[in-house]
PDB file of C-alpha atoms in Angstrom:
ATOM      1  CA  UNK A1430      -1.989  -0.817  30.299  1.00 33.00           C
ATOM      2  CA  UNK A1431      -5.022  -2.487  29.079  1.00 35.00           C
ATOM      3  CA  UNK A1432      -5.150  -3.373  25.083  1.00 35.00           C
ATOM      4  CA  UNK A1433      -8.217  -4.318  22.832  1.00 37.00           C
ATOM      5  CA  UNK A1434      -8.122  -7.127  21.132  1.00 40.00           C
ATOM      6  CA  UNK A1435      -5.836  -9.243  23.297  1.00 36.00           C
ATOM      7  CA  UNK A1436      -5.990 -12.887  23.101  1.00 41.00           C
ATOM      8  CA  UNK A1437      -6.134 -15.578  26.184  1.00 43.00           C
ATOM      9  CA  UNK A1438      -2.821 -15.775  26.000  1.00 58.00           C
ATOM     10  CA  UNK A1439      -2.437 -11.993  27.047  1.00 75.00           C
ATOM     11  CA  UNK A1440      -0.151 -11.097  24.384  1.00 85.00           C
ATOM     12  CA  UNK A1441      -1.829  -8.632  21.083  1.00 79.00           C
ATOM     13  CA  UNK A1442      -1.990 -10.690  18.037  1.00 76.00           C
ATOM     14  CA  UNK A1443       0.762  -9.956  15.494  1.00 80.00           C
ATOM     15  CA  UNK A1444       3.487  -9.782  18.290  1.00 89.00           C
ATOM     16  CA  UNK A1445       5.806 -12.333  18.390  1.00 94.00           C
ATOM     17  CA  UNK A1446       4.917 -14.062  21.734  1.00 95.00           C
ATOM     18  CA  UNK A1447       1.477 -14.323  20.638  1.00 92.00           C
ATOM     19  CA  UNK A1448       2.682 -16.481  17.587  1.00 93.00           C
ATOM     20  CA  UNK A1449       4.775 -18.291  19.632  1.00 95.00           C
ATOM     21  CA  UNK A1450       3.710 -22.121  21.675  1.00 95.00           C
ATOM     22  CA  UNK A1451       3.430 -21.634  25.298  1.00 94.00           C
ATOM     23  CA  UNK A1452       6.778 -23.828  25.912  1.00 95.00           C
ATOM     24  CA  UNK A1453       8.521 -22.013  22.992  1.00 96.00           C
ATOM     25  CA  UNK A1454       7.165 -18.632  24.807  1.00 96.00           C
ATOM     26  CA  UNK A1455       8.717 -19.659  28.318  1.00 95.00           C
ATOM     27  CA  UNK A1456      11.821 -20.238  27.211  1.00 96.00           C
ATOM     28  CA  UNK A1457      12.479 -17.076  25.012  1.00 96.00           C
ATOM     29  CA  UNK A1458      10.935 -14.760  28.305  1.00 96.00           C
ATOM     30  CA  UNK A1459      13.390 -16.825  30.444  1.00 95.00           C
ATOM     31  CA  UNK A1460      16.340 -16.477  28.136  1.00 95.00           C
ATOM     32  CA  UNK A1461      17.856 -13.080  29.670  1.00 96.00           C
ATOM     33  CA  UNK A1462      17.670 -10.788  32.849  1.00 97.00           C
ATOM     34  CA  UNK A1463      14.465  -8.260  32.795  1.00 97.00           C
ATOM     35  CA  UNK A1464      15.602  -4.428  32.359  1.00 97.00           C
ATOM     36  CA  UNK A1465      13.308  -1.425  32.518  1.00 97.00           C
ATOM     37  CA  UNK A1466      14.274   2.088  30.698  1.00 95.00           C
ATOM     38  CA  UNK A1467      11.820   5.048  31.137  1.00 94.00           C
ATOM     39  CA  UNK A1468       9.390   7.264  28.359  1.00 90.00           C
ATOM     40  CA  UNK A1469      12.378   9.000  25.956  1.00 90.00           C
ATOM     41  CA  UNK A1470      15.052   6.304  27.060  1.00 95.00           C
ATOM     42  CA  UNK A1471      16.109   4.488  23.556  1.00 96.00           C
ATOM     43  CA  UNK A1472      16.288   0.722  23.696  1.00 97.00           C
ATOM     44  CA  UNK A1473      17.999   1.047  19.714  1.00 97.00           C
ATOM     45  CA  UNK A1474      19.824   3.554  17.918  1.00 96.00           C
ATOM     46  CA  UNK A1475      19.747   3.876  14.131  1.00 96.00           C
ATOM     47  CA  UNK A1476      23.122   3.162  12.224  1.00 95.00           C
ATOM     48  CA  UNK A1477      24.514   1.405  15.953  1.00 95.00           C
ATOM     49  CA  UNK A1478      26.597  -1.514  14.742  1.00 94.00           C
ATOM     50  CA  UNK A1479      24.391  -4.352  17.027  1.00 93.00           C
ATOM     51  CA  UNK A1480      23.147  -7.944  16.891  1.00 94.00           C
ATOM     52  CA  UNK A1481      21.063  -8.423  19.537  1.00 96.00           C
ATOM     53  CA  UNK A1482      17.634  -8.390  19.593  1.00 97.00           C
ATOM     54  CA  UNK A1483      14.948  -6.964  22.159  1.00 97.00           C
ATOM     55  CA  UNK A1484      12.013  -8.779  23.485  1.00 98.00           C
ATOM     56  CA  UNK A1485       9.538  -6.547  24.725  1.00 97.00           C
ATOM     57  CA  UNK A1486       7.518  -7.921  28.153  1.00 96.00           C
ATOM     58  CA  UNK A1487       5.247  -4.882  28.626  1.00 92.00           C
ATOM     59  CA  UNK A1488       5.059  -1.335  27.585  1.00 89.00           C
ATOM     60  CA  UNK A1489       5.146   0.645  24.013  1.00 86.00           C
ATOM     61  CA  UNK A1490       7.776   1.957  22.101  1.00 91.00           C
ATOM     62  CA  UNK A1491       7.878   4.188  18.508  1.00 88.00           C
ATOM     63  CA  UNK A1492      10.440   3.338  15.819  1.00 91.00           C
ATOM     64  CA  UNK A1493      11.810   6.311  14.332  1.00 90.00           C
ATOM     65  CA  UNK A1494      14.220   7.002  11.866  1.00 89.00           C
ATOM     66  CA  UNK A1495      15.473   9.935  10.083  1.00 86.00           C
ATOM     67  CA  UNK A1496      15.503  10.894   6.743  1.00 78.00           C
ATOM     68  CA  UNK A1497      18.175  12.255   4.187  1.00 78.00           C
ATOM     69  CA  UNK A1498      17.354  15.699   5.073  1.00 78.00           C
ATOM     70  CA  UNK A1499      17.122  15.561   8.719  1.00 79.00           C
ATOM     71  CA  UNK A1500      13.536  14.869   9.738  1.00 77.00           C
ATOM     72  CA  UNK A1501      12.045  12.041  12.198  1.00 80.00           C
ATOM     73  CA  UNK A1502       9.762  10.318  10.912  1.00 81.00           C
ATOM     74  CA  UNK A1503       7.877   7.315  13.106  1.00 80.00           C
ATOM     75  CA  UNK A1504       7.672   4.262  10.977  1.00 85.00           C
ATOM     76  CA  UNK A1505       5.689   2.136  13.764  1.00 85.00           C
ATOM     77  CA  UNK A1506       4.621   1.259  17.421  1.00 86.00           C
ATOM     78  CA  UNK A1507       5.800  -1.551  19.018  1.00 90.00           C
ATOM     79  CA  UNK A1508       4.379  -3.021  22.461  1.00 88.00           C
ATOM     80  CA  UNK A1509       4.675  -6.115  25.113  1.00 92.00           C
ATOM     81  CA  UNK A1510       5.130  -9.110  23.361  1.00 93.00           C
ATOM     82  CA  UNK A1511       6.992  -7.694  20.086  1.00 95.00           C
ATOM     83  CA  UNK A1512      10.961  -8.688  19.206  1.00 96.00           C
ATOM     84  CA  UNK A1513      12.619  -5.485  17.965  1.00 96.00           C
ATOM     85  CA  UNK A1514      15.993  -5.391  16.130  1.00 95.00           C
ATOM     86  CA  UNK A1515      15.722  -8.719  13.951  1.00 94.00           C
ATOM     87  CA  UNK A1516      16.771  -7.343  10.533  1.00 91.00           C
ATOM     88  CA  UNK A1517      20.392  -6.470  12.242  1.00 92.00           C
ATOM     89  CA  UNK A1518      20.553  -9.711  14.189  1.00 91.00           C
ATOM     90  CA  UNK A1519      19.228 -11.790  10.816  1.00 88.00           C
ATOM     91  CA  UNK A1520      21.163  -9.788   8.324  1.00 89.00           C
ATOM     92  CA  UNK A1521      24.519  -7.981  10.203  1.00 87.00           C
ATOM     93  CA  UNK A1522      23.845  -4.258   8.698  1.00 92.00           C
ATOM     94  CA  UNK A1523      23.655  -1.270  11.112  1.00 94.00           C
ATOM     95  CA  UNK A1524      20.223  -0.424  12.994  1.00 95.00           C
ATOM     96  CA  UNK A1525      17.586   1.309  10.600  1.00 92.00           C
ATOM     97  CA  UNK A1526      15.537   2.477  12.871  1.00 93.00           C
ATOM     98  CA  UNK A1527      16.145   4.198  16.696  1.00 95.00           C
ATOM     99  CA  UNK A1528      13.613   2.505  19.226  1.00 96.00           C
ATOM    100  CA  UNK A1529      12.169   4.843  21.955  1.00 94.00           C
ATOM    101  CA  UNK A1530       9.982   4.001  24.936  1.00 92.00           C
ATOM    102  CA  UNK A1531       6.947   5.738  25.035  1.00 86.00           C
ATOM    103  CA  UNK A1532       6.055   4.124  28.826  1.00 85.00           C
ATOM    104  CA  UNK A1533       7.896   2.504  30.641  1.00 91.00           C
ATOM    105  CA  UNK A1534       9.162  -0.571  29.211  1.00 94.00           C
ATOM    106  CA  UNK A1535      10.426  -3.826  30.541  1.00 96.00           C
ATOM    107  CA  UNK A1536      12.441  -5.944  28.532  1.00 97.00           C
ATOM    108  CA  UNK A1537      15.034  -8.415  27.690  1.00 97.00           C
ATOM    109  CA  UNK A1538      18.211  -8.249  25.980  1.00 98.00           C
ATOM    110  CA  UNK A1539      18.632 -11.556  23.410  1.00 97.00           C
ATOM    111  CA  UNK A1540      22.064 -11.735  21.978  1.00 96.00           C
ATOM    112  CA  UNK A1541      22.363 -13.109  18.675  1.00 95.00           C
ATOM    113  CA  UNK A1542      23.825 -16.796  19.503  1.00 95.00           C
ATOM    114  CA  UNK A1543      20.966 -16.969  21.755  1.00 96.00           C
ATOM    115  CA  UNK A1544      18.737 -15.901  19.230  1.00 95.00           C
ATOM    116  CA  UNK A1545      20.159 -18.668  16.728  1.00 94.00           C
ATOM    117  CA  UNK A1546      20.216 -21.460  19.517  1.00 95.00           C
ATOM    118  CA  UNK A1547      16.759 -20.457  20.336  1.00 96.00           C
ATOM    119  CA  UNK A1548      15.506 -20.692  16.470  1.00 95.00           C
ATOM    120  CA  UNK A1549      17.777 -24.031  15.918  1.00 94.00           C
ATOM    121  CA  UNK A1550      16.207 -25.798  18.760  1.00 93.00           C
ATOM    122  CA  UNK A1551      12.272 -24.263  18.156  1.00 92.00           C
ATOM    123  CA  UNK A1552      11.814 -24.243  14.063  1.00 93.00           C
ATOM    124  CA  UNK A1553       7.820 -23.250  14.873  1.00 95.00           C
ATOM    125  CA  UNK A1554       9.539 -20.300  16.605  1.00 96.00           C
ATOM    126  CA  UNK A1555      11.881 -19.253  13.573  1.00 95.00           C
ATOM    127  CA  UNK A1556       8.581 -19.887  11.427  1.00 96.00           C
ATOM    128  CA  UNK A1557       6.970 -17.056  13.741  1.00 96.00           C
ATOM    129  CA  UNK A1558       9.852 -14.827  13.161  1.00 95.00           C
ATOM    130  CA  UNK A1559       9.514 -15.318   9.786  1.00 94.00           C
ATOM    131  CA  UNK A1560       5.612 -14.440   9.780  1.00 93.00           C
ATOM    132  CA  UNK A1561       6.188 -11.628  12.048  1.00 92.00           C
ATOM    133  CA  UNK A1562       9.197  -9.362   8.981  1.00 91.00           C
ATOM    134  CA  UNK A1563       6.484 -10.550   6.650  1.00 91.00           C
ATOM    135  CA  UNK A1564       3.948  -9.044   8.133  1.00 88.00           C
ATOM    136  CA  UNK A1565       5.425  -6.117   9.126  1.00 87.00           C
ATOM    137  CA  UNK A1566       6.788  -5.587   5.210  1.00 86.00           C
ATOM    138  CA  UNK A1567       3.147  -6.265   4.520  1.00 84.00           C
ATOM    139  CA  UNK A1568       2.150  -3.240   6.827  1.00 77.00           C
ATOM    140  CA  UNK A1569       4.765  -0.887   5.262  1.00 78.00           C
ATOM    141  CA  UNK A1570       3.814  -1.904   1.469  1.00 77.00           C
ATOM    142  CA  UNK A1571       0.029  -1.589   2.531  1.00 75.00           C
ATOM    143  CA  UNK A1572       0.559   2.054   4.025  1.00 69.00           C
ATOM    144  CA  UNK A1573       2.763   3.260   0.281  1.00 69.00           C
ATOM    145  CA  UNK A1574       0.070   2.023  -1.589  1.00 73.00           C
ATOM    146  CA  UNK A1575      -2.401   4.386   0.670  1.00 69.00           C
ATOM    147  CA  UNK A1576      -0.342   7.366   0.165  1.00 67.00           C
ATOM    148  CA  UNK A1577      -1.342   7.453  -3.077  1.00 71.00           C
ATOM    149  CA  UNK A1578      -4.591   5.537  -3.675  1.00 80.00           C
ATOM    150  CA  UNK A1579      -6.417   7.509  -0.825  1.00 87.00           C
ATOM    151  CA  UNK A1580      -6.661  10.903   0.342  1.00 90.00           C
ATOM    152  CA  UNK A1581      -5.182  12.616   3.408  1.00 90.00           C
ATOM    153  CA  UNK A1582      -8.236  12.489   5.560  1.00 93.00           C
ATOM    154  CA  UNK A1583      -8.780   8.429   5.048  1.00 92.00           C
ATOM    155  CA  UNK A1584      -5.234   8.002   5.442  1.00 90.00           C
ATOM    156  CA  UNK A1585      -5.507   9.927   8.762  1.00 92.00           C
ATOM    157  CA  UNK A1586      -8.613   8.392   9.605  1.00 93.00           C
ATOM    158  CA  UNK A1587      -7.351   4.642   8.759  1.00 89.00           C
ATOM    159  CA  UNK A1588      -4.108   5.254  10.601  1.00 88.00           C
ATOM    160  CA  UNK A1589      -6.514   6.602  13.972  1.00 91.00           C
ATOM    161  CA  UNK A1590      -8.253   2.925  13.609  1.00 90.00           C
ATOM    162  CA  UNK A1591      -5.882   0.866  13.339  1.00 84.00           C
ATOM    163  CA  UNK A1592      -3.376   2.188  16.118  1.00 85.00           C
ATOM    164  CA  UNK A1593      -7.260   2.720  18.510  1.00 87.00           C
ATOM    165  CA  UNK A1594      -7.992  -0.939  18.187  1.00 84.00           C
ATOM    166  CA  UNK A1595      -4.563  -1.904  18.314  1.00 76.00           C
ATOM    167  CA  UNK A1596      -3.121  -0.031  21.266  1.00 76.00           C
ATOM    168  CA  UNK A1597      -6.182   1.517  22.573  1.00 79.00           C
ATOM    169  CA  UNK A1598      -7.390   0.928  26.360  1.00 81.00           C
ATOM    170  CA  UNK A1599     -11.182   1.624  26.976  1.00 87.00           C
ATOM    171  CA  UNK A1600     -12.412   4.990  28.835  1.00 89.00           C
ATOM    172  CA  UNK A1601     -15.946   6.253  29.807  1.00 92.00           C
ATOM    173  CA  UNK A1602     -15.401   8.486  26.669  1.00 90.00           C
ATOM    174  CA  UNK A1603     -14.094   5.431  23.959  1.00 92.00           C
ATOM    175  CA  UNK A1604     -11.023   4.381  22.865  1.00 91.00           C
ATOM    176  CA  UNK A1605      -7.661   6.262  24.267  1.00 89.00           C
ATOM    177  CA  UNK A1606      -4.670   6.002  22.404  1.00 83.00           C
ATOM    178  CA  UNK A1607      -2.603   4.452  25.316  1.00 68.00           C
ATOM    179  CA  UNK A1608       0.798   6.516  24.652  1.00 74.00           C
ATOM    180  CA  UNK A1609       1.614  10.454  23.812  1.00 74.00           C
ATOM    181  CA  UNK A1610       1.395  10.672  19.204  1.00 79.00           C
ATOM    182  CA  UNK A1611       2.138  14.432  18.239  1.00 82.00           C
ATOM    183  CA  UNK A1612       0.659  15.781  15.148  1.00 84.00           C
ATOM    184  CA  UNK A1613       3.994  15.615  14.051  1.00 84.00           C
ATOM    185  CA  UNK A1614       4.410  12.041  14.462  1.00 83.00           C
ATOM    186  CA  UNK A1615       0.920  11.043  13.008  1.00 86.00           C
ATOM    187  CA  UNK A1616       2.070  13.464  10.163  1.00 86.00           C
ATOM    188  CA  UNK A1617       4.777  11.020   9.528  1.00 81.00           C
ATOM    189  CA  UNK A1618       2.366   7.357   9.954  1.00 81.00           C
ATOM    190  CA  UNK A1619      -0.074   9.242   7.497  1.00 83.00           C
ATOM    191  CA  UNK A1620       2.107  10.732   4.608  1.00 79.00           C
ATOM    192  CA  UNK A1621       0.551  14.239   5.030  1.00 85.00           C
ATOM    193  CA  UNK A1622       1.973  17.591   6.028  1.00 89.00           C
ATOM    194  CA  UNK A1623       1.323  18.414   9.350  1.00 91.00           C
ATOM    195  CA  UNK A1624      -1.240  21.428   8.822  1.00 95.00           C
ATOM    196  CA  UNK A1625      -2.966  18.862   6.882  1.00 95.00           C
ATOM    197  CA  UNK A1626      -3.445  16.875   9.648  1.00 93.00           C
ATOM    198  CA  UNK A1627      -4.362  19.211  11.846  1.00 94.00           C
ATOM    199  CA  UNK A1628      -7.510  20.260   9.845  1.00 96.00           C
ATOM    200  CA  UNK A1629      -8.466  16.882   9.725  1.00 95.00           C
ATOM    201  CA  UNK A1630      -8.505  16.099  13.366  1.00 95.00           C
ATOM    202  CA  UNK A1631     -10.310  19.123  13.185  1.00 95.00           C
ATOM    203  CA  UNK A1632     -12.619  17.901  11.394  1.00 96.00           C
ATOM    204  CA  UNK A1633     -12.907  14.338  12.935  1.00 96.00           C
ATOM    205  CA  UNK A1634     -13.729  16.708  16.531  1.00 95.00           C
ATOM    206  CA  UNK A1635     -15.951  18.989  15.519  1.00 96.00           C
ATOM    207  CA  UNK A1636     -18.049  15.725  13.550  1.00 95.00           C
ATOM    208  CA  UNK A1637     -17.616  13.674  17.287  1.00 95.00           C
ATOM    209  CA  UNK A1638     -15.888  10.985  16.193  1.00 96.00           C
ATOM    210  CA  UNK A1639     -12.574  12.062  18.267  1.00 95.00           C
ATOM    211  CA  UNK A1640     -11.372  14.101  20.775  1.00 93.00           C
ATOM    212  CA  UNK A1641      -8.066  15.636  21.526  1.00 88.00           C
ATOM    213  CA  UNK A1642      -5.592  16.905  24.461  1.00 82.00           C
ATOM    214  CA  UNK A1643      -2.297  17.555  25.199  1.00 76.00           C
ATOM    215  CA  UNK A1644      -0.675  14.978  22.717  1.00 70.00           C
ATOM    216  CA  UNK A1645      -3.611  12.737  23.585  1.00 79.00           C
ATOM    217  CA  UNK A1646      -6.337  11.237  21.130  1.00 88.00           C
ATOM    218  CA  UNK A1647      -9.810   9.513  22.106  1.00 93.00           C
ATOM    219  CA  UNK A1648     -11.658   7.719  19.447  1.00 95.00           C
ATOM    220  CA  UNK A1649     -15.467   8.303  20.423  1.00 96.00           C
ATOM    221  CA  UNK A1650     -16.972   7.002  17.318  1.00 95.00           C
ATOM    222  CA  UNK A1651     -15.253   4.251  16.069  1.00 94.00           C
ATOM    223  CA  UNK A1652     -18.042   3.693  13.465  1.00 94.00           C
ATOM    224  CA  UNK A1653     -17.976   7.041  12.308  1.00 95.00           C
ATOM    225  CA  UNK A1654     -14.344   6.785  11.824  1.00 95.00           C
ATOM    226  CA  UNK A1655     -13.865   3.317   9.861  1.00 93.00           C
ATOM    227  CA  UNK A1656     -16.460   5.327   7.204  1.00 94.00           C
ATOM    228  CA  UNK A1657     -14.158   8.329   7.126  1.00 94.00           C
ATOM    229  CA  UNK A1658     -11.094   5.774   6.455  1.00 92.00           C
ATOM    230  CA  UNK A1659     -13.310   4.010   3.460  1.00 89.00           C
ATOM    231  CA  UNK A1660     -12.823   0.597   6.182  1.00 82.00           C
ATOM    232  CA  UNK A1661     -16.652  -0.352   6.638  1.00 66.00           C
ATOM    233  CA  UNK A1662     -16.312  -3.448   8.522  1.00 53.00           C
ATOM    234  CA  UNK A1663     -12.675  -5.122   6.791  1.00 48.00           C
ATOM    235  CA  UNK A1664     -11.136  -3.799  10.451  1.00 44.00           C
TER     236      UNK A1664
END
C-alpha cells in the first residue's frame, strides 16, 4: 500500500513511529514478535478488560464503537506506524473502541510493563505519546465543532479530503481511498444520515470531483473538492 504524504522515514506523519527518533523507533518495532490478522479480524474489542497496547507495522484498521442504542459508528482509521489501545494501557478502564483490520495487518503486541519500561527509559518517546492522544482529542473536538458549524455536504466533502490525502494511494484516475468505507461508515465520520450522504456523493460524481464502486471511492478532483469542504488551501 502506497500513502501520500509519507515522510523519508516511511512512516505517515501523525503516527507514532513517525514522531518517534530512529533509535527510539528500533527498539519499540523490536520489542515483541510480529503477528498478522486478516480484513474483519479485530485486533481490540470494546469494553475487553486489556492493557496492552498495539503497534501497527503496516496495514489499516477502523475504530468502531457502538452507541447506547445499538449502532456502529467508526470514530477513525488507523494505519502502519500508529499505537492503538493507549487510553486502557495509560488509564486501566475497559477498551472504548473495537479495532478491525481493514487489510491485512501486521503488528505487535506491547504489554503494558513494556510499554512503561519503554517510556521510562525514552522520555522523547513518552513526549510522542503524549502529542499523539492530543492530537487525536484535537481531531475528535475539531470534527464536533463541524457538525454543527458546517453543513452536511462540507462535512462530507472535508471528511473525503482528509482521509484521500491521508490514506490515499495514487491511480491513473486520482486519489483511491486505499481500504473498503461504506456509506454507512462515512455516515458515521460525517455526522449525517446516510441518505444524506448518498445524495452528496451524488452530487460530488455527477460534478467529477469523485467516483464510486463497490464500497470504493476515487477522488478525481481534489481541487474541486477542498472548495466543496470550504478548505481552499489550509489542507
Amino acid at each position: 500500500m502506497e500513502f501520500v504524504d509519507v515522510d523519508t522515514t516511511g512512516w505517515a506523519p501523525g503516527t507514532y513511529l513517525y514522531r518517534l527518533t530512529a533509535p527510539a523507533r528500533e527498539n519499540l518495532q523490536a520489542m515483541a514478535p510480529r503477528r498478522r490478522i486478516e480484513p474483519g479480524d479485530v485486533l481490540i474489542h470494546q469494553g475487553a478488560l486489556e492493557r496492552h497496547v498495539i503497534l501497527m507495522h503496516n496495514g489499516i484498521a477502523k475504530v468502531t464503537a457502538l452507541t447506547s442504542d445499538g449502532a456502529e459508528s467508526l470514530l477513525a482509521i488507523r494505519v502502519g506506524g500508529d499505537i492503538v489501545g493507549e487510553m486502557s494501557a495509560l488509564n486501566d478502564l475497559p477498551r472504548s473502541a473495537t479495532v478491525a483490520a481493514c487489510t491485512p495487518v501486521v503488528y505487535s503486541v506491547i504489554h503494558r510493563p513494556q510499554l512503561h519500561k519503554f517510556l521510562e527509559c525514552q522520555p522523547g518517546a513518552a513526549v510522542a505519546l503524549a502529542g499523539m492522544v492530543a492530537d487525536r482529542l484535537r481531531w475528535a473536538n475539531q470534527f464536533r465543532v463541524e457538525f454543527t458549524a458546517y453543513s452536511a455536504k462540507v462535512r462530507v466533502a472535508r471528511v473525503l479530503v482528509k482521509i484521500a490525502l491521508a490514506y490515499g494511494r495514487r491511480t491513473p484516475a486520482g486519489l483511491e481511498i486505499g481500504f473498503e468505507l461504506t456509506q454507512s461508515e462515512l455516515a458515521s465520520l460525517c455526522g449525517a444520515a446516510e441518505v444524506t450522504v448518498q445524495k452528496v456523493l451524488r452530487d460530488f460524481r455527477r460534478d467529477g470531483s469523485i467516483a464510486t464502486g463497490y464500497r470504493t471511492v476515487t477522488v478525481i478532483d481534489l481541487e474541486a473538492l477542498r472548495r466543496a469542504a470550504e478548505l481552499h488551501s489550509e489542507l
